[in-house]
mmCIF file of C-alpha atoms in Angstrom:
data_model
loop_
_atom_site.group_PDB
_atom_site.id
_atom_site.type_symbol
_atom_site.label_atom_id
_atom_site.label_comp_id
_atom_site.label_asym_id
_atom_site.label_seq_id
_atom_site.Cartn_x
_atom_site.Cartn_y
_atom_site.Cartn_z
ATOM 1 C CA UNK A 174 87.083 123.698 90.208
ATOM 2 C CA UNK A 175 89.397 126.413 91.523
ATOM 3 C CA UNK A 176 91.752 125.678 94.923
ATOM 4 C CA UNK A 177 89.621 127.316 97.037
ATOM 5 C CA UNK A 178 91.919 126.033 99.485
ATOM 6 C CA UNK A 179 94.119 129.096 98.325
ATOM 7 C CA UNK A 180 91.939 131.131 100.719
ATOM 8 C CA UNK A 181 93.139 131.675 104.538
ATOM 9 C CA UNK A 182 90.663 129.724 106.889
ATOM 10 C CA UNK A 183 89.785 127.252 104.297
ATOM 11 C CA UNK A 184 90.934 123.326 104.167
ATOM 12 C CA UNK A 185 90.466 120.634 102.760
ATOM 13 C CA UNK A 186 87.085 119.245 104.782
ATOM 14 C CA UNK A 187 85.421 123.135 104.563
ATOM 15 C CA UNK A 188 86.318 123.059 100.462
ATOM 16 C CA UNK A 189 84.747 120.323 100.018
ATOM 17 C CA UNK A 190 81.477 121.120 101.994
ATOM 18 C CA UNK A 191 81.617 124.362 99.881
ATOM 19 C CA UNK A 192 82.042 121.804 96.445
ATOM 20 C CA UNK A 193 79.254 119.416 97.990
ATOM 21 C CA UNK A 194 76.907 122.731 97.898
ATOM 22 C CA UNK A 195 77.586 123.697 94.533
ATOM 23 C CA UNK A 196 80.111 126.834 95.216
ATOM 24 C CA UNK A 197 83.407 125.330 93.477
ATOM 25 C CA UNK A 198 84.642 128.125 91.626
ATOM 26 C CA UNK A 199 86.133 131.620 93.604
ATOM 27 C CA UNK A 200 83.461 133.570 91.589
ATOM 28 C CA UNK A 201 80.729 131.637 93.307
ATOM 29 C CA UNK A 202 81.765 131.877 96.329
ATOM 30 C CA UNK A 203 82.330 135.291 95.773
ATOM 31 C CA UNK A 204 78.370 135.974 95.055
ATOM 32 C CA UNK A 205 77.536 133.928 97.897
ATOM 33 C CA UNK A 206 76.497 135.550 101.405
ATOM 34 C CA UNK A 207 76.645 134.475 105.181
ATOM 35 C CA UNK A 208 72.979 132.776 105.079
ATOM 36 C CA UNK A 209 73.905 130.746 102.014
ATOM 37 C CA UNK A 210 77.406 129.845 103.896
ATOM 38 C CA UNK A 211 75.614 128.996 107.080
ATOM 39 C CA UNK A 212 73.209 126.822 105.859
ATOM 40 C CA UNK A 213 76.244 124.414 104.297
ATOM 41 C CA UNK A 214 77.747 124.455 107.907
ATOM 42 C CA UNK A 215 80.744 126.408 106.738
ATOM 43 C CA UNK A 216 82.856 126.607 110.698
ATOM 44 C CA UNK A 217 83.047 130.570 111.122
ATOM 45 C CA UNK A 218 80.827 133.318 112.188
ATOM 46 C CA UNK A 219 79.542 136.302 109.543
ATOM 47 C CA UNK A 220 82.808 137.829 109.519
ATOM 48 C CA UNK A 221 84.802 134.864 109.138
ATOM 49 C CA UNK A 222 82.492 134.111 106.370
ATOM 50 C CA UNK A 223 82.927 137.904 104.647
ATOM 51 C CA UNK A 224 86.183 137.239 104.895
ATOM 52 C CA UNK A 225 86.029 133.915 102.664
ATOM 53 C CA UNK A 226 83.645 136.230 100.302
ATOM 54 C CA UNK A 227 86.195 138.832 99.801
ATOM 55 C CA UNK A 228 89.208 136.693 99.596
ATOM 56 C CA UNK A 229 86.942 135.072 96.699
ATOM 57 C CA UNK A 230 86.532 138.589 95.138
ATOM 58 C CA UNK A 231 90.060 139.120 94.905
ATOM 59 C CA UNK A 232 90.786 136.221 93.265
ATOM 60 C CA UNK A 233 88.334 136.353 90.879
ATOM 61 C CA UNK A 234 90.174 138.625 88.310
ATOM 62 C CA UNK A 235 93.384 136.553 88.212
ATOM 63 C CA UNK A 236 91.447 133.624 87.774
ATOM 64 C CA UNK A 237 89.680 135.136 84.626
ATOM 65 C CA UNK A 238 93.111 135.956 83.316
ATOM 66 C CA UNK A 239 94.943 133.125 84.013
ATOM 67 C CA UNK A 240 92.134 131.339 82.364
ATOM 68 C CA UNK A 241 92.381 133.511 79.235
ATOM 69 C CA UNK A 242 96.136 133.160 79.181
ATOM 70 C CA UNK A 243 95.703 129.549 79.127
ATOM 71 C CA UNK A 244 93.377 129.578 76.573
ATOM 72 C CA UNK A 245 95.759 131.479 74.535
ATOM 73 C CA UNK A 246 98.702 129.828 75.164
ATOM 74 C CA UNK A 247 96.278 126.189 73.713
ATOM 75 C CA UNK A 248 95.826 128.292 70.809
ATOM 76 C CA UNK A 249 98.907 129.576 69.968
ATOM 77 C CA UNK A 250 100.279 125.962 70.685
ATOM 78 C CA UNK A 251 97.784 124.594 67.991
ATOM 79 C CA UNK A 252 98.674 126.896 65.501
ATOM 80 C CA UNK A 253 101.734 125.935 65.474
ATOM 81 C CA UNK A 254 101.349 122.343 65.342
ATOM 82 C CA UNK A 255 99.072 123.295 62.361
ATOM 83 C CA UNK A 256 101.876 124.909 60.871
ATOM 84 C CA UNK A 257 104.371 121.814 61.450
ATOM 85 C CA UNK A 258 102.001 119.515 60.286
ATOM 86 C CA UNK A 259 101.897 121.637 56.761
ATOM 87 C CA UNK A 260 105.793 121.884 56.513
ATOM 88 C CA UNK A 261 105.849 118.017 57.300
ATOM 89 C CA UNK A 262 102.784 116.928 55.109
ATOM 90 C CA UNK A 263 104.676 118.694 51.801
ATOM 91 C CA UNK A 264 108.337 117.199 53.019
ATOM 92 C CA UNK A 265 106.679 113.684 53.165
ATOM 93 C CA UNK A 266 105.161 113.821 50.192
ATOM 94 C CA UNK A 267 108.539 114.763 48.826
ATOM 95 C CA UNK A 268 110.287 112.030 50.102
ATOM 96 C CA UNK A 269 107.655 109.380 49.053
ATOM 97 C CA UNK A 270 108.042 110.906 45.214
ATOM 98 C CA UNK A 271 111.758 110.533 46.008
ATOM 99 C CA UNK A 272 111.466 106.930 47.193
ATOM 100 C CA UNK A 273 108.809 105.817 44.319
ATOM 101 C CA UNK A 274 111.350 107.783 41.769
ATOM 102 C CA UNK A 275 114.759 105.736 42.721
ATOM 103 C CA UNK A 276 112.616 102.512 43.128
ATOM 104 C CA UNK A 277 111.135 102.764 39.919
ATOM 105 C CA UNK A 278 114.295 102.582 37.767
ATOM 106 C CA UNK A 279 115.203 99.772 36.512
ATOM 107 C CA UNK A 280 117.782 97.678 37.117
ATOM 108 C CA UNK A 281 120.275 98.775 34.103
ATOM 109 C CA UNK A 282 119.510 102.312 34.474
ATOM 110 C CA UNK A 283 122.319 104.569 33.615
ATOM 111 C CA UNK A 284 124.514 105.298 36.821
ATOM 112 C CA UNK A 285 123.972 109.190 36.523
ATOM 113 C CA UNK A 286 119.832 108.946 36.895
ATOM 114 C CA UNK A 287 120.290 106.907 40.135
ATOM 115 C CA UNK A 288 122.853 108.814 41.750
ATOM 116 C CA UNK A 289 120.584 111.790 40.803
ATOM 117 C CA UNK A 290 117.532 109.516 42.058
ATOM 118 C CA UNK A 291 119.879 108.825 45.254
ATOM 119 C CA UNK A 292 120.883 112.288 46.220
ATOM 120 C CA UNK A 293 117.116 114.017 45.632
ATOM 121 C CA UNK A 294 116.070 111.121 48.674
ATOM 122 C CA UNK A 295 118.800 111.461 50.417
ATOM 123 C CA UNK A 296 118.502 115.288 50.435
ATOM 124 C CA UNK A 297 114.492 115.359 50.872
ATOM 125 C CA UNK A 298 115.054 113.257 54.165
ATOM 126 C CA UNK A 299 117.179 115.613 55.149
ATOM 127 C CA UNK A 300 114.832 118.133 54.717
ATOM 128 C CA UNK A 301 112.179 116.663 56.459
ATOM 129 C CA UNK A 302 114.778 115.540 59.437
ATOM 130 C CA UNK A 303 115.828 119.191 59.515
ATOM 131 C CA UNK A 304 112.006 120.370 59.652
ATOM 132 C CA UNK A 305 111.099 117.945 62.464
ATOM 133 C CA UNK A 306 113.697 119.353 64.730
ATOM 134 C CA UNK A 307 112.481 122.509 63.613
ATOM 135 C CA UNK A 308 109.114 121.486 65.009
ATOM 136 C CA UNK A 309 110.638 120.379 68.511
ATOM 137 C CA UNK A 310 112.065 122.989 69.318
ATOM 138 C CA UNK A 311 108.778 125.321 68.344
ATOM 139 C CA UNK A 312 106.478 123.286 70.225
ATOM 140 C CA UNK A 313 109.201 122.636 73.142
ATOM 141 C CA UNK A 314 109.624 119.220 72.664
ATOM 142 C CA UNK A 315 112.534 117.432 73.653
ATOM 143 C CA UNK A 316 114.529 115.671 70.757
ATOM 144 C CA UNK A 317 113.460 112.181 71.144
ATOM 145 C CA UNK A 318 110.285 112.663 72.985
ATOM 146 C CA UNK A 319 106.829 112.000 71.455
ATOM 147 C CA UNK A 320 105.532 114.121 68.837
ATOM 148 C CA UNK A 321 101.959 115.361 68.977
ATOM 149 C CA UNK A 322 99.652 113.054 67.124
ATOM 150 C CA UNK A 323 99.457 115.215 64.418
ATOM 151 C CA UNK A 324 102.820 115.397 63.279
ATOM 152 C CA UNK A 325 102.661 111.371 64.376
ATOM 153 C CA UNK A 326 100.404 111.120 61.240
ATOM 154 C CA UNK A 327 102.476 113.009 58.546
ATOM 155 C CA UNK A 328 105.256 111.191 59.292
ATOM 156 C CA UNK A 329 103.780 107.710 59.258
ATOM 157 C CA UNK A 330 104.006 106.808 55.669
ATOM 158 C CA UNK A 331 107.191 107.096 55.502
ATOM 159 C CA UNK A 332 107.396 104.023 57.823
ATOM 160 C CA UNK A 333 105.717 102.138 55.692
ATOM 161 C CA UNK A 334 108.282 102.874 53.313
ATOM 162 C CA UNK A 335 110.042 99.232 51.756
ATOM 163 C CA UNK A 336 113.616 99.374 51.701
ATOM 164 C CA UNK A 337 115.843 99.819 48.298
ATOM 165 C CA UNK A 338 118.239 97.116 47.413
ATOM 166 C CA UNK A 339 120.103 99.156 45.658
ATOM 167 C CA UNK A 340 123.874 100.511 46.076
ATOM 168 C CA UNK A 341 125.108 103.681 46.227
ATOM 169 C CA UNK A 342 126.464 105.174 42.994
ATOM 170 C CA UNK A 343 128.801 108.170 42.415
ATOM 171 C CA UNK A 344 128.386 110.401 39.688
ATOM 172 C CA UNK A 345 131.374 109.542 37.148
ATOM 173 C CA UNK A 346 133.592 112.053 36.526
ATOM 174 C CA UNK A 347 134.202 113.249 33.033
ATOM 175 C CA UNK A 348 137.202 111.797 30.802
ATOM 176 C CA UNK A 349 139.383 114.321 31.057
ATOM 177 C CA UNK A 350 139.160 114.724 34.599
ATOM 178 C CA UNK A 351 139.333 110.582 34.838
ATOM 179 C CA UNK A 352 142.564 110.745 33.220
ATOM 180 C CA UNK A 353 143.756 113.488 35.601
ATOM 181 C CA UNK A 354 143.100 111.564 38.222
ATOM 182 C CA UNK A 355 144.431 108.208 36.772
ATOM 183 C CA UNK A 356 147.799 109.995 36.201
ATOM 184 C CA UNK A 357 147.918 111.352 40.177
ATOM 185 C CA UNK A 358 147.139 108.208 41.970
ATOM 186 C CA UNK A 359 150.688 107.607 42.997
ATOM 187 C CA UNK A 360 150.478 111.071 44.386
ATOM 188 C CA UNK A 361 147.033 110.391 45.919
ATOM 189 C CA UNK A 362 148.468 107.131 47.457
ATOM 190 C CA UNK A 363 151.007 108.720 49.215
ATOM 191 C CA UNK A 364 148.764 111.441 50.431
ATOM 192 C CA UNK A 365 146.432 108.330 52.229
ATOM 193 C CA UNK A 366 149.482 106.860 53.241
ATOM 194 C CA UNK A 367 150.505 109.844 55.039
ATOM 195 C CA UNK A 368 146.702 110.466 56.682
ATOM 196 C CA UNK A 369 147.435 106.803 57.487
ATOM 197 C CA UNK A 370 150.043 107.723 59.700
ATOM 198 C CA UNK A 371 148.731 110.840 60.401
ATOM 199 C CA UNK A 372 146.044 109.064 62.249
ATOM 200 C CA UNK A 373 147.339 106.038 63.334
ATOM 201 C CA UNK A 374 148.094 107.382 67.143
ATOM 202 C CA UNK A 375 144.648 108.894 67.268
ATOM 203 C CA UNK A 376 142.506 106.802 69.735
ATOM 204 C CA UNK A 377 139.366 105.125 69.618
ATOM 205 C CA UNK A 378 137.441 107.378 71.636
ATOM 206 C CA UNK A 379 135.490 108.468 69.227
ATOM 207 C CA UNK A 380 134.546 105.311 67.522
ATOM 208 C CA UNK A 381 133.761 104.235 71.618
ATOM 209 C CA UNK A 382 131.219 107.025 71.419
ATOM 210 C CA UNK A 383 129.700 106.416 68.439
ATOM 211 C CA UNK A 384 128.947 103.194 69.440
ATOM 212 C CA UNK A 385 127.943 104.570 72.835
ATOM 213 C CA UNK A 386 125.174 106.612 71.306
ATOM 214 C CA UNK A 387 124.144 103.918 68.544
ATOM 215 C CA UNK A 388 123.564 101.995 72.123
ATOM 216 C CA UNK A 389 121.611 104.899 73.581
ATOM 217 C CA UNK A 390 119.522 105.781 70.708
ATOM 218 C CA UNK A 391 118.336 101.725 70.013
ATOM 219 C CA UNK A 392 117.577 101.760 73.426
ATOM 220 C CA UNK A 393 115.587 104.733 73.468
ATOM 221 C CA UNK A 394 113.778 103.532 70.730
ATOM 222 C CA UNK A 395 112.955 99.796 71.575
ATOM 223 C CA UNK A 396 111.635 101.333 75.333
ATOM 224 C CA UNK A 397 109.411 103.587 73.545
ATOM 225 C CA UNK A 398 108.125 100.465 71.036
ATOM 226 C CA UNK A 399 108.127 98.223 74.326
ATOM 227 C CA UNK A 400 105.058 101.238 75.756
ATOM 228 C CA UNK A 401 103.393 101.028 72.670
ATOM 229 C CA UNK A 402 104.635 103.608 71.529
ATOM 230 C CA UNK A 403 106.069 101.938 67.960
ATOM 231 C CA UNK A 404 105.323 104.726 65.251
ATOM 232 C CA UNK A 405 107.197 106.677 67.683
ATOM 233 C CA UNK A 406 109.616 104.695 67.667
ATOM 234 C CA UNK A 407 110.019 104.205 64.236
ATOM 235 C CA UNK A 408 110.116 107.786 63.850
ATOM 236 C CA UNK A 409 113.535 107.970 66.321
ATOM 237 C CA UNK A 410 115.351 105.797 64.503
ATOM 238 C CA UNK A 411 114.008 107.355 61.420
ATOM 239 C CA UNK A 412 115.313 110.643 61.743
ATOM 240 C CA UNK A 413 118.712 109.326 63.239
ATOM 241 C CA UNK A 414 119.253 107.102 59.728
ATOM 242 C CA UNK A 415 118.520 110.317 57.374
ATOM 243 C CA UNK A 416 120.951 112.612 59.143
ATOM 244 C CA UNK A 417 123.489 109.654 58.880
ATOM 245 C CA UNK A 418 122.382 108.917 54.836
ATOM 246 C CA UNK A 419 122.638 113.348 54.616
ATOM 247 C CA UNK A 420 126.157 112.853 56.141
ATOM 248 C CA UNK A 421 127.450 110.093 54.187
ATOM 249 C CA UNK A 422 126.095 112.405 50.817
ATOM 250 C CA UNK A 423 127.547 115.075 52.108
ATOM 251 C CA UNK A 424 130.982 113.433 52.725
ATOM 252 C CA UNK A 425 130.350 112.238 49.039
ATOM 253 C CA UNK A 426 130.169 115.310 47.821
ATOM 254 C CA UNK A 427 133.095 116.950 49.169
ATOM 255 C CA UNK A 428 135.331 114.383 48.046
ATOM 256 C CA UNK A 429 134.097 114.476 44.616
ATOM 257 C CA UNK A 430 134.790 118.179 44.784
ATOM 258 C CA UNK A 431 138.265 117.791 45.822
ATOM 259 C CA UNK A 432 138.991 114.983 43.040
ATOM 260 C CA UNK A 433 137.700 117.192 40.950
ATOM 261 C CA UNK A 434 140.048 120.395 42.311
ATOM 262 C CA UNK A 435 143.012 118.367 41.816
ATOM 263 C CA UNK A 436 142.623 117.192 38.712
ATOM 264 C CA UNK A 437 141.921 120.703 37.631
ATOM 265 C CA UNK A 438 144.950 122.054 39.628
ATOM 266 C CA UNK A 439 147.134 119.535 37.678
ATOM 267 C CA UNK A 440 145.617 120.103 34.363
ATOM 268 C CA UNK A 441 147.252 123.580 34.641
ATOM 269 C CA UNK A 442 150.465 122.572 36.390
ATOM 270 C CA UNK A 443 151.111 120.463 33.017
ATOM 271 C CA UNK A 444 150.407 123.638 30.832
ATOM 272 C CA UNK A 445 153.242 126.493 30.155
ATOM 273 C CA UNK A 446 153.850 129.027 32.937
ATOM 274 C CA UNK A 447 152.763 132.537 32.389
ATOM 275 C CA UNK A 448 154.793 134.710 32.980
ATOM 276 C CA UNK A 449 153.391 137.843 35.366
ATOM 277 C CA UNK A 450 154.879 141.035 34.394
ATOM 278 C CA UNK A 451 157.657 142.207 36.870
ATOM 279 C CA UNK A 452 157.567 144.996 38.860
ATOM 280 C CA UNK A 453 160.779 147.443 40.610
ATOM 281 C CA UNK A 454 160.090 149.522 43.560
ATOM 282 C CA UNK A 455 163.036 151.712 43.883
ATOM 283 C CA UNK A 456 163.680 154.046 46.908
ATOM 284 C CA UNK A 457 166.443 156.053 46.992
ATOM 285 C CA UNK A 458 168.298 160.020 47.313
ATOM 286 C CA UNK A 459 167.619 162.622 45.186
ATOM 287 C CA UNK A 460 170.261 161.805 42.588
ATOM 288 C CA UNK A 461 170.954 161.253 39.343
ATOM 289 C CA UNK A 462 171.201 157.094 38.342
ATOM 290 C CA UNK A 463 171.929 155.795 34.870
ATOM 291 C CA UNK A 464 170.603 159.029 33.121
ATOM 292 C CA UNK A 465 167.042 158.799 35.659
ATOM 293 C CA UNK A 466 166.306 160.738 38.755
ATOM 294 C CA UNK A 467 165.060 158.756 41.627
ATOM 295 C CA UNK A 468 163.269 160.359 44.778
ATOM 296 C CA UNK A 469 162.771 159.318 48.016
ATOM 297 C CA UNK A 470 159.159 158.226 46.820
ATOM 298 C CA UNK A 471 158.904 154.610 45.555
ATOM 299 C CA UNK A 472 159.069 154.998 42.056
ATOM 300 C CA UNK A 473 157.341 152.019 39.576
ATOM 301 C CA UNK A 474 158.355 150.860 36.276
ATOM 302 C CA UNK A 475 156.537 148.888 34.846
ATOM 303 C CA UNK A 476 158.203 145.569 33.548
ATOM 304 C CA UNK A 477 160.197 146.247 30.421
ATOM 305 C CA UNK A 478 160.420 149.686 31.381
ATOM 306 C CA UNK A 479 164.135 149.592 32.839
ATOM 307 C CA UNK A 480 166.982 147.933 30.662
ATOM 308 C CA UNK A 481 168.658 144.724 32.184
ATOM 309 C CA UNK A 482 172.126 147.173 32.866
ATOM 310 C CA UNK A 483 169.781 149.716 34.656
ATOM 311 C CA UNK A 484 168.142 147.251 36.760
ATOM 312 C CA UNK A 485 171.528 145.217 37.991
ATOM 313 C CA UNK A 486 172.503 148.983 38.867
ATOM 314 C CA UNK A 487 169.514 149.118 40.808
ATOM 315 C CA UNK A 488 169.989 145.963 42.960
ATOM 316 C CA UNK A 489 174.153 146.478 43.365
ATOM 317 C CA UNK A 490 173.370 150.095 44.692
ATOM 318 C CA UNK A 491 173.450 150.041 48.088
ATOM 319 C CA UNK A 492 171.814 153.528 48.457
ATOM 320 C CA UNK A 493 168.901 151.723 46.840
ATOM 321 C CA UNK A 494 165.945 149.909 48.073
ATOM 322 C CA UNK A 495 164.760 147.350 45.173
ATOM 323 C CA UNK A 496 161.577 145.025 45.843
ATOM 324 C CA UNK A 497 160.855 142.552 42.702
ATOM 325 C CA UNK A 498 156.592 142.028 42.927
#
């Protein structure tokens, strides 16, 4: 029923004589006429009553439009909930092959295939955390706040996932590179004994926080079980553990790298120096020096070019200008 209180003159009580006779909408009260008004005891004479009528007639346009923007807006809304409920559909699936895949190994399975097995879950829950706030913010959903039931859905088997018993294993590093690294621990000790110190006057504030928003997000969580609202829930607490899992990889990963960059750095520390060719830049007056003439443009030789006498004449001159590169 339209607010056909929105007209001047009309109230509450005259509304609802107008709803009791069957003219609810602007558009029917905007084919009505003073008999038909008269005869539900609308208060008002025949040109308080025209009045209402053409008041109604106005309206009736914006009404049709607001009405078709709304039914627009619905359908552009569940398009896109379609289209999250793809994205998240595939990204489930992906984690459930993930899970079945690192569950599945046996127990004396080589430590390279799990921490493969390991890093493929840990990177399709990242996906699919990355994809749900993706979804939020196209639907306009707070982070935290129910999802539609649809997404609800895709996202509920991974709830029933069971959890692995198994711990995390690093990808061993190759024997050369486990020798590098064998011969720079006392260099790498000292370097954590300095970040020791480093951050030994840093305070806890940030560890406060952490603990401040583990605190938060439980309690968000257990309010929304408490309302019945468990899958929900589940799906919080959910996406909070695979960004903290993608982080923990990730943190993984760069440290690996940076073993790994040292121990290449010092492979080639150990090795001969090259030696890089020498270059002389010499500025000086037009004049003759040990059988060359100079300019006042920088001349280059290249290294070998210039005898070990000419270039200590070079450098001694004091006329000259003599950059080593």
């Amino acid at each position: 029923m339209d607010e056909l209180t929105k007209i001047k003159g009309i109230g509450n009580a005259t509304a609802a004589k107008l709803a009791a006779g069957g003219v609810d909408t602007f558009a029917k009260l905007a084919a009505s006429n003073h008999e038909q008004l008269e005869l539900l005891k609308i208060p008002g004479d025949a040109e308080d009553h025209g009045k209402f009528i053409a008041a109604a007639a106005e309206l009736v346009p914006k009404t049709i439009d607001l009405n078709n923007a709304t039914a627009e807006e619905v359908a552009a809304q569940a398009a896109k909930i379609e289209t999250a409920r793809l994205q998240l559909a595939q990204l489930a699936d992906a984690v459930v092959l993930a899970h079945g895949h690192l569950q599945g190994l046996p127990a004396d399975a080589a430590p390279e295939l799990v921490a493969d097995a390991q890093t493929s879950l840990h990177n399709a829950r990242s996906l699919i955390t990355a994809a749900t706030k993706e979804a939020c913010a196209l639907l306009g959903v707070p982070l935290g706040a129910p999802l539609p039931a649809a997404l609800l859905e895709e996202l509920a088997p991974l709830a029933e996932l069971p959890a692995i018993e198994r711990p995390a294993v690093a990808k061993t590093a190759p024997p050369a590179a486990a020798e590098a690294q064998a011969s720079a621990a006392p260099e790498v000790a000292d370097a954590e004994e300095r970040d020791r110190d480093i951050f030994a006057d840093v305070p806890a504030l940030e560890q406060d926080q952490a603990h401040a928003f583990l605190a938060d997000v439980v309690d968000h969580a257990r309010a929304a079980a408490a309302s019945g609202e468990v899958p929900e829930a589940i799906a919080y607490l959910q996406q909070h553990r695979s960004e903290l899992l993608v982080g923990q990889a990730l943190l993984g990963e760069l440290l690996e790298g940076i073993n790994s960059e040292i121990s290449a750095l010092e492979e080639i520390q150990t090795t001969a120096p090259v030696e890089r060719p020498v270059e002389v830049t010499a500025t000086v007056d037009s004049r003759w020096r040990s059988g060359r003439q100079f300019t006042k443009a920088p001349t280059r030789f290249e290294a070998g070019e210039l005898g070990s006498d000419e270039l200590e004449a070079l450098r001694g001159d004091p006329l000259l200008i003599v950059e080593l590169l």
